[in-house]
Short mmCIF file of C-alpha atoms in Angstrom, two decimals:
data_model
loop_
_atom_site.label_atom_id
_atom_site.label_comp_id
_atom_site.label_asym_id
_atom_site.label_seq_id
_atom_site.Cartn_x
_atom_site.Cartn_y
_atom_site.Cartn_z
CA MET A 495 114.92 102.22 114.79
CA TRP A 496 113.52 98.80 113.95
CA ARG A 497 109.82 98.25 114.38
CA LYS A 498 107.51 95.30 113.95
CA ARG A 499 105.48 96.58 111.03
CA LEU A 500 105.96 98.85 108.05
CA VAL A 501 102.56 100.24 107.14
CA ILE A 502 102.30 101.91 103.74
CA PRO A 503 98.94 103.42 102.81
CA PHE A 504 97.58 101.83 99.73
CA VAL A 505 94.01 101.60 98.46
CA PHE A 506 92.74 98.94 96.05
CA LEU A 507 89.70 99.28 93.78
CA LEU A 508 86.88 96.78 94.15
CA LEU A 509 85.00 95.51 91.13
CA ILE A 510 81.56 97.11 91.21
CA GLY A 511 78.63 94.76 91.53
CA ILE A 512 80.51 91.51 92.26
CA VAL A 513 78.85 89.46 94.98
CA SER A 514 81.28 87.21 96.86
CA CYS A 515 78.81 84.43 97.58
CA GLN A 516 77.69 84.14 93.96
CA LYS A 517 78.10 80.70 92.35
CA LYS A 518 80.65 80.74 89.54
CA ALA A 519 80.71 78.53 86.45
CA GLU A 520 83.78 76.41 85.73
CA VAL A 521 85.80 76.49 82.50
CA LYS A 522 86.64 73.19 80.79
CA GLY A 523 89.98 72.77 79.10
CA VAL A 524 91.69 75.59 80.99
CA ASN A 525 94.29 74.76 83.65
CA LEU A 526 96.16 77.33 85.70
CA LYS A 527 99.35 77.10 87.76
CA ILE A 528 100.38 79.98 90.05
CA ASP A 529 103.88 80.66 91.38
CA PHE A 530 105.14 83.49 93.59
CA SER A 531 108.67 84.87 93.46
CA GLU A 532 108.77 84.87 97.28
CA GLU A 533 108.87 81.45 98.92
CA ASN A 534 107.23 82.77 102.11
CA LEU A 535 104.37 85.24 101.79
CA THR A 536 103.91 88.04 104.32
CA ASP A 537 101.69 91.08 104.41
CA ASN A 538 103.26 94.40 103.37
CA LEU A 539 105.04 92.55 100.58
CA ILE A 540 105.72 93.12 96.90
CA THR A 541 106.06 89.87 94.98
CA ASP A 542 105.85 88.70 91.38
CA MET A 543 102.99 86.36 90.57
CA GLN A 544 103.51 84.05 87.58
CA TYR A 545 100.52 82.71 85.65
CA THR A 546 100.90 79.53 83.58
CA TRP A 547 97.74 78.86 81.58
CA THR A 548 97.65 75.43 79.90
CA ILE A 549 94.91 74.88 77.32
CA ASP A 550 93.96 71.27 76.55
CA ASP A 551 91.79 69.61 73.89
CA ASN A 552 88.57 70.05 75.89
CA PHE A 553 88.77 73.81 75.50
CA ALA A 554 85.91 75.57 73.73
CA LYS A 555 87.20 78.74 72.09
CA PHE A 556 86.18 82.01 73.77
CA THR A 557 84.03 84.23 71.58
CA GLN A 558 85.24 87.45 73.21
CA ASP A 559 88.21 88.87 75.09
CA LEU A 560 87.56 88.13 78.75
CA ASN A 561 88.98 89.90 81.75
CA ILE A 562 90.73 87.84 84.44
CA TYR A 563 89.72 88.46 88.02
CA VAL A 564 92.30 87.85 90.75
CA HIS A 565 90.81 88.23 94.22
CA PHE A 566 92.49 87.81 97.60
CA TRP A 567 90.01 87.23 100.44
CA HIS A 568 90.61 87.36 104.18
CA GLY A 569 87.51 85.78 105.59
CA GLU A 570 84.64 87.67 103.98
CA ASN A 571 86.77 90.74 103.24
CA LEU A 572 88.26 91.34 99.80
CA ILE A 573 91.73 92.55 100.84
CA PHE A 574 92.95 93.38 97.34
CA GLN A 575 92.62 92.35 93.71
CA ASP A 576 94.59 92.41 90.48
CA ASP A 577 92.02 92.09 87.70
CA HIS A 578 93.61 92.33 84.26
CA PHE A 579 93.56 91.41 80.59
CA PRO A 580 96.21 88.77 79.73
CA PRO A 581 98.97 89.74 77.25
CA VAL A 582 97.47 87.35 74.68
CA PRO A 583 93.72 88.10 74.48
CA THR A 584 91.56 85.14 75.49
CA SER A 585 89.79 85.14 72.10
CA GLN A 586 93.14 84.06 70.60
CA TRP A 587 93.76 81.15 73.01
CA GLU A 588 94.04 77.75 71.32
CA PRO A 589 94.06 74.09 72.45
CA GLY A 590 97.54 72.67 73.02
CA LYS A 591 99.05 76.07 73.81
CA GLU A 592 100.56 77.46 77.00
CA TYR A 593 100.45 81.12 77.98
CA VAL A 594 102.88 82.35 80.64
CA TYR A 595 103.30 85.83 82.09
CA SER A 596 104.03 87.56 85.40
CA ARG A 597 102.47 90.48 87.24
CA ARG A 598 103.73 92.30 90.30
CA ILE A 599 101.35 92.49 93.25
CA TYR A 600 101.45 94.18 96.63
CA ILE A 601 100.01 92.33 99.64
CA PRO A 602 98.92 95.15 101.96
CA SER A 603 99.27 95.16 105.73
CA PHE A 604 96.22 93.40 107.18
CA ILE A 605 97.53 91.19 110.01
CA ASP A 606 96.82 92.31 113.56
CA GLU A 607 99.65 90.81 115.60
CA PHE A 608 98.09 92.13 118.82
CA ASP A 609 94.83 90.26 118.29
CA PRO A 610 94.55 87.72 121.16
CA GLU A 611 93.34 85.13 118.64
CA PHE A 612 96.32 85.61 116.30
CA LYS A 613 98.30 82.35 116.05
CA GLY A 614 101.32 83.52 114.04
CA GLU A 615 99.81 83.34 110.55
CA GLU A 616 96.68 84.23 108.61
CA THR A 617 95.03 82.64 105.59
CA LEU A 618 94.17 84.39 102.35
CA LYS A 619 91.91 82.70 99.83
CA LEU A 620 93.01 83.33 96.25
CA GLN A 621 90.31 83.06 93.58
CA ILE A 622 91.00 83.46 89.86
CA GLY A 623 88.69 83.25 86.89
CA PHE A 624 87.16 84.99 83.90
CA TYR A 625 84.43 87.57 83.47
CA SER A 626 83.13 89.74 80.68
CA PRO A 627 84.42 93.34 80.80
CA TYR A 628 80.88 94.44 79.94
CA ASP A 629 79.32 92.69 82.94
CA ARG A 630 78.77 94.59 86.20
CA THR A 631 76.52 92.00 87.83
CA GLY A 632 78.99 89.15 88.37
CA GLU A 633 76.84 86.72 86.39
CA SER A 634 79.56 86.09 83.80
CA MET A 635 82.17 85.01 86.37
CA GLN A 636 83.78 81.62 85.64
CA GLU A 637 86.16 80.35 88.30
CA VAL A 638 89.32 78.54 87.21
CA TYR A 639 91.52 78.50 90.30
CA SER A 640 91.14 78.60 94.09
CA GLN A 641 93.89 78.25 96.69
CA LYS A 642 94.45 79.01 100.37
CA LEU A 643 97.65 80.94 101.07
CA LYS A 644 99.44 81.14 104.40
CA VAL A 645 100.58 84.68 105.19
CA THR A 646 102.77 85.73 108.13
CA PRO A 647 103.84 89.15 109.44
CA PRO A 648 106.99 90.68 107.94
CA PRO A 649 110.32 89.91 109.61
CA LEU A 650 111.09 92.02 112.67
CA ASP A 651 113.98 93.69 110.85
CA THR A 652 111.79 95.08 108.05
CA PRO A 653 113.10 98.64 107.51
CA GLU A 654 111.01 101.54 108.75
CA ILE A 655 110.45 104.52 106.46
CA ILE A 656 110.17 107.97 108.04
CA TYR A 657 109.02 110.90 105.92
CA GLU A 658 111.29 113.64 107.21
CA GLU A 659 111.54 117.09 105.59
CA GLY A 660 110.17 118.43 102.33
CA TRP A 661 106.80 116.64 102.48
CA HIS A 662 103.28 118.05 102.59
CA ASP A 663 100.50 116.27 104.49
CA LEU A 664 98.95 113.03 103.26
CA GLU A 665 96.00 113.53 100.88
CA GLU A 666 93.35 111.09 99.67
CA ASP A 667 90.94 110.87 96.76
CA PRO A 668 89.39 107.41 96.16
CA GLN A 669 88.33 108.47 92.65
CA SER A 670 91.84 109.41 91.51
CA TYR A 671 94.45 107.11 90.00
CA LEU A 672 96.90 107.33 92.92
CA LYS A 673 94.23 107.23 95.67
CA GLN A 674 96.65 108.50 98.34
CA TRP A 675 99.73 110.70 98.04
CA ARG A 676 102.03 113.28 99.56
CA TRP A 677 103.26 116.24 97.54
CA THR A 678 106.93 117.09 97.83
CA THR A 679 108.53 120.50 97.70
CA LYS A 680 111.54 120.80 95.40
CA GLU A 681 113.36 118.22 97.51
CA ALA A 682 112.03 115.75 100.07
CA ARG A 683 113.83 113.22 102.24
CA CYS A 684 113.04 109.88 103.83
CA ILE A 685 115.13 108.32 106.57
CA ILE A 686 115.15 104.54 106.18
CA ASP A 687 116.63 101.78 108.31
CA ASN A 688 119.68 100.23 106.68
CA PRO A 689 119.19 96.45 106.50
CA HIS A 690 122.87 95.98 105.50
CA ARG A 691 121.79 93.72 102.64
CA ASP A 692 120.51 94.04 99.08
CA ALA A 693 116.91 95.26 98.95
CA LEU A 694 114.09 96.26 96.61
CA LEU A 695 113.07 99.92 96.33
CA VAL A 696 109.80 100.84 94.59
CA ILE A 697 108.57 104.40 94.14
CA ARG A 698 105.20 105.25 92.61
CA GLY A 699 104.08 108.80 91.93
CA GLY A 700 102.90 111.43 89.51
CA VAL A 701 103.61 114.81 87.94
CA ASN A 702 101.40 117.64 86.70
CA LEU A 703 102.24 117.73 83.00
CA GLU A 704 100.03 120.75 82.35
CA ALA A 705 101.65 122.88 85.03
CA LEU A 706 105.19 121.58 84.53
CA PRO A 707 105.94 119.97 81.16
CA GLU A 708 109.35 118.27 80.91
CA GLN A 709 109.66 118.04 84.70
CA LYS A 710 112.68 116.04 85.83
CA VAL A 711 112.45 113.45 88.63
CA ILE A 712 115.60 112.75 90.65
CA PHE A 713 116.17 109.94 93.16
CA LYS A 714 119.24 109.84 95.41
CA ILE A 715 120.50 107.44 98.05
CA ASN A 716 122.62 109.36 100.50
CA ASP A 717 124.55 111.69 98.15
CA GLN A 718 124.60 109.33 95.16
CA VAL A 719 122.17 109.79 92.26
CA LEU A 720 120.14 106.62 91.75
CA ASP A 721 118.08 107.76 88.77
CA GLU A 722 117.02 110.82 86.77
CA PHE A 723 114.17 110.79 84.26
CA ILE A 724 111.43 112.92 82.71
CA PRO A 725 108.07 111.11 82.88
CA GLU A 726 106.27 110.83 79.55
CA GLU A 727 102.95 110.27 81.32
CA SER A 728 101.38 111.81 84.40
CA HIS A 729 102.06 108.71 86.53
CA PHE A 730 105.17 106.62 87.01
CA GLU A 731 106.46 103.62 88.93
CA ARG A 732 110.15 102.75 89.20
CA SER A 733 111.75 99.68 90.79
CA TYR A 734 115.40 99.31 91.78
CA ASN A 735 117.43 96.42 93.14
CA ILE A 736 119.64 98.27 95.60
CA LYS A 737 123.03 96.78 96.49
CA LYS A 738 123.99 96.95 100.14
CA GLU A 739 127.20 98.81 99.28
CA MET A 740 125.14 101.78 98.07
CA LEU A 741 123.42 102.09 101.46
CA GLY A 742 126.65 102.72 103.35
CA ASP A 743 127.77 101.52 106.76
CA LYS A 744 125.46 103.57 109.00
CA ASP A 745 122.29 102.12 110.54
CA GLU A 746 120.15 104.53 108.52
CA PHE A 747 120.36 106.01 105.04
CA ILE A 748 118.68 108.95 103.32
CA LEU A 749 116.43 108.62 100.28
CA THR A 750 116.04 111.95 98.51
CA ILE A 751 113.22 112.55 96.03
CA ALA A 752 113.78 115.79 94.13
CA THR A 753 112.76 117.68 91.01
CA ASP A 754 114.10 120.56 88.94
CA LYS A 755 110.79 122.45 88.86
CA THR A 756 107.96 123.29 91.24
CA PHE A 757 104.68 125.16 90.90
CA ILE A 758 102.18 127.00 93.08
CA PRO A 759 98.61 125.95 92.17
CA ALA A 760 97.15 129.38 92.94
CA GLN A 761 99.38 130.87 90.26
CA VAL A 762 98.67 128.40 87.45
CA ILE A 763 95.26 126.81 88.15
CA PRO A 764 92.18 129.02 87.78
CA ASN A 765 90.26 129.60 91.05
CA SER A 766 92.81 127.67 93.11
CA GLN A 767 93.59 129.05 96.56
CA ASP A 768 96.45 126.60 97.13
CA LYS A 769 99.64 128.58 97.72
CA ARG A 770 101.87 125.62 98.50
CA GLU A 771 105.04 124.94 96.55
CA LEU A 772 104.44 121.56 94.88
CA GLY A 773 106.98 119.32 93.23
CA LEU A 774 106.16 115.61 92.85
CA GLN A 775 103.09 113.63 93.88
CA ILE A 776 104.41 110.52 95.65
CA SER A 777 101.92 107.80 96.55
CA PHE A 778 104.10 104.83 97.43
CA VAL A 779 107.61 104.24 98.76
CA TYR A 780 108.49 100.61 99.41
CA PHE A 781 111.84 99.34 100.68
CA ARG A 782 112.41 95.79 101.76
#
């Protein structure tokens, strides 16, 4: 059941008002080194991105806490971004210091292998810099780092994920936190190709705390419980390094996503006509 591509729906927010062709000021005294946990970058990939900020004696202290923009461009298209505030606020940065931290990113599927002009790899342009969180015009942008990244398609043996039983149809709301999701019933199953090696599993989702307080989330691989937890917030993301022994010897394995409670919106939400049995709101299942 191998296929060439694993396509997982995922939507990324764009910073309102930023114009890509706008000239950006440079920042003296700030040097940035970027490292990825994966040696070879592909699309449809989760990887850790390490930032090493080195501040030298030419640095003029920031007067406010600036946001960091991290933009990945494919041609003129902004494929995704990871804008963030650094763990140490920029107003506290000092000459002679180094600030290091990592953030996990997801490179979405964007390569068209069937394009006649495709030559085996694509190029993403990575741009990183500062901007004021109060600016929506792009005028405060100060570029620090720019690099071209070579990106190839995933390996041919990338596992395919099939949403089997226990799932409702895909839903979308660009204004919501999860953007896209599928509701489960009390128990839902995915059939996934067994790569017969260790792999990373990431599950992102949500619960309705008002309808179901203290709702338990249960993940199983085949018949073995992987994790049980009660989310403290309405959204969660869990990552697991799965050992190949847990996947078994068959060419496929079953991922079960279950809960101890379900609700029917029409019975608990005023004016709702939704009579479905809803369990968990799952937006992202990644296995590679």
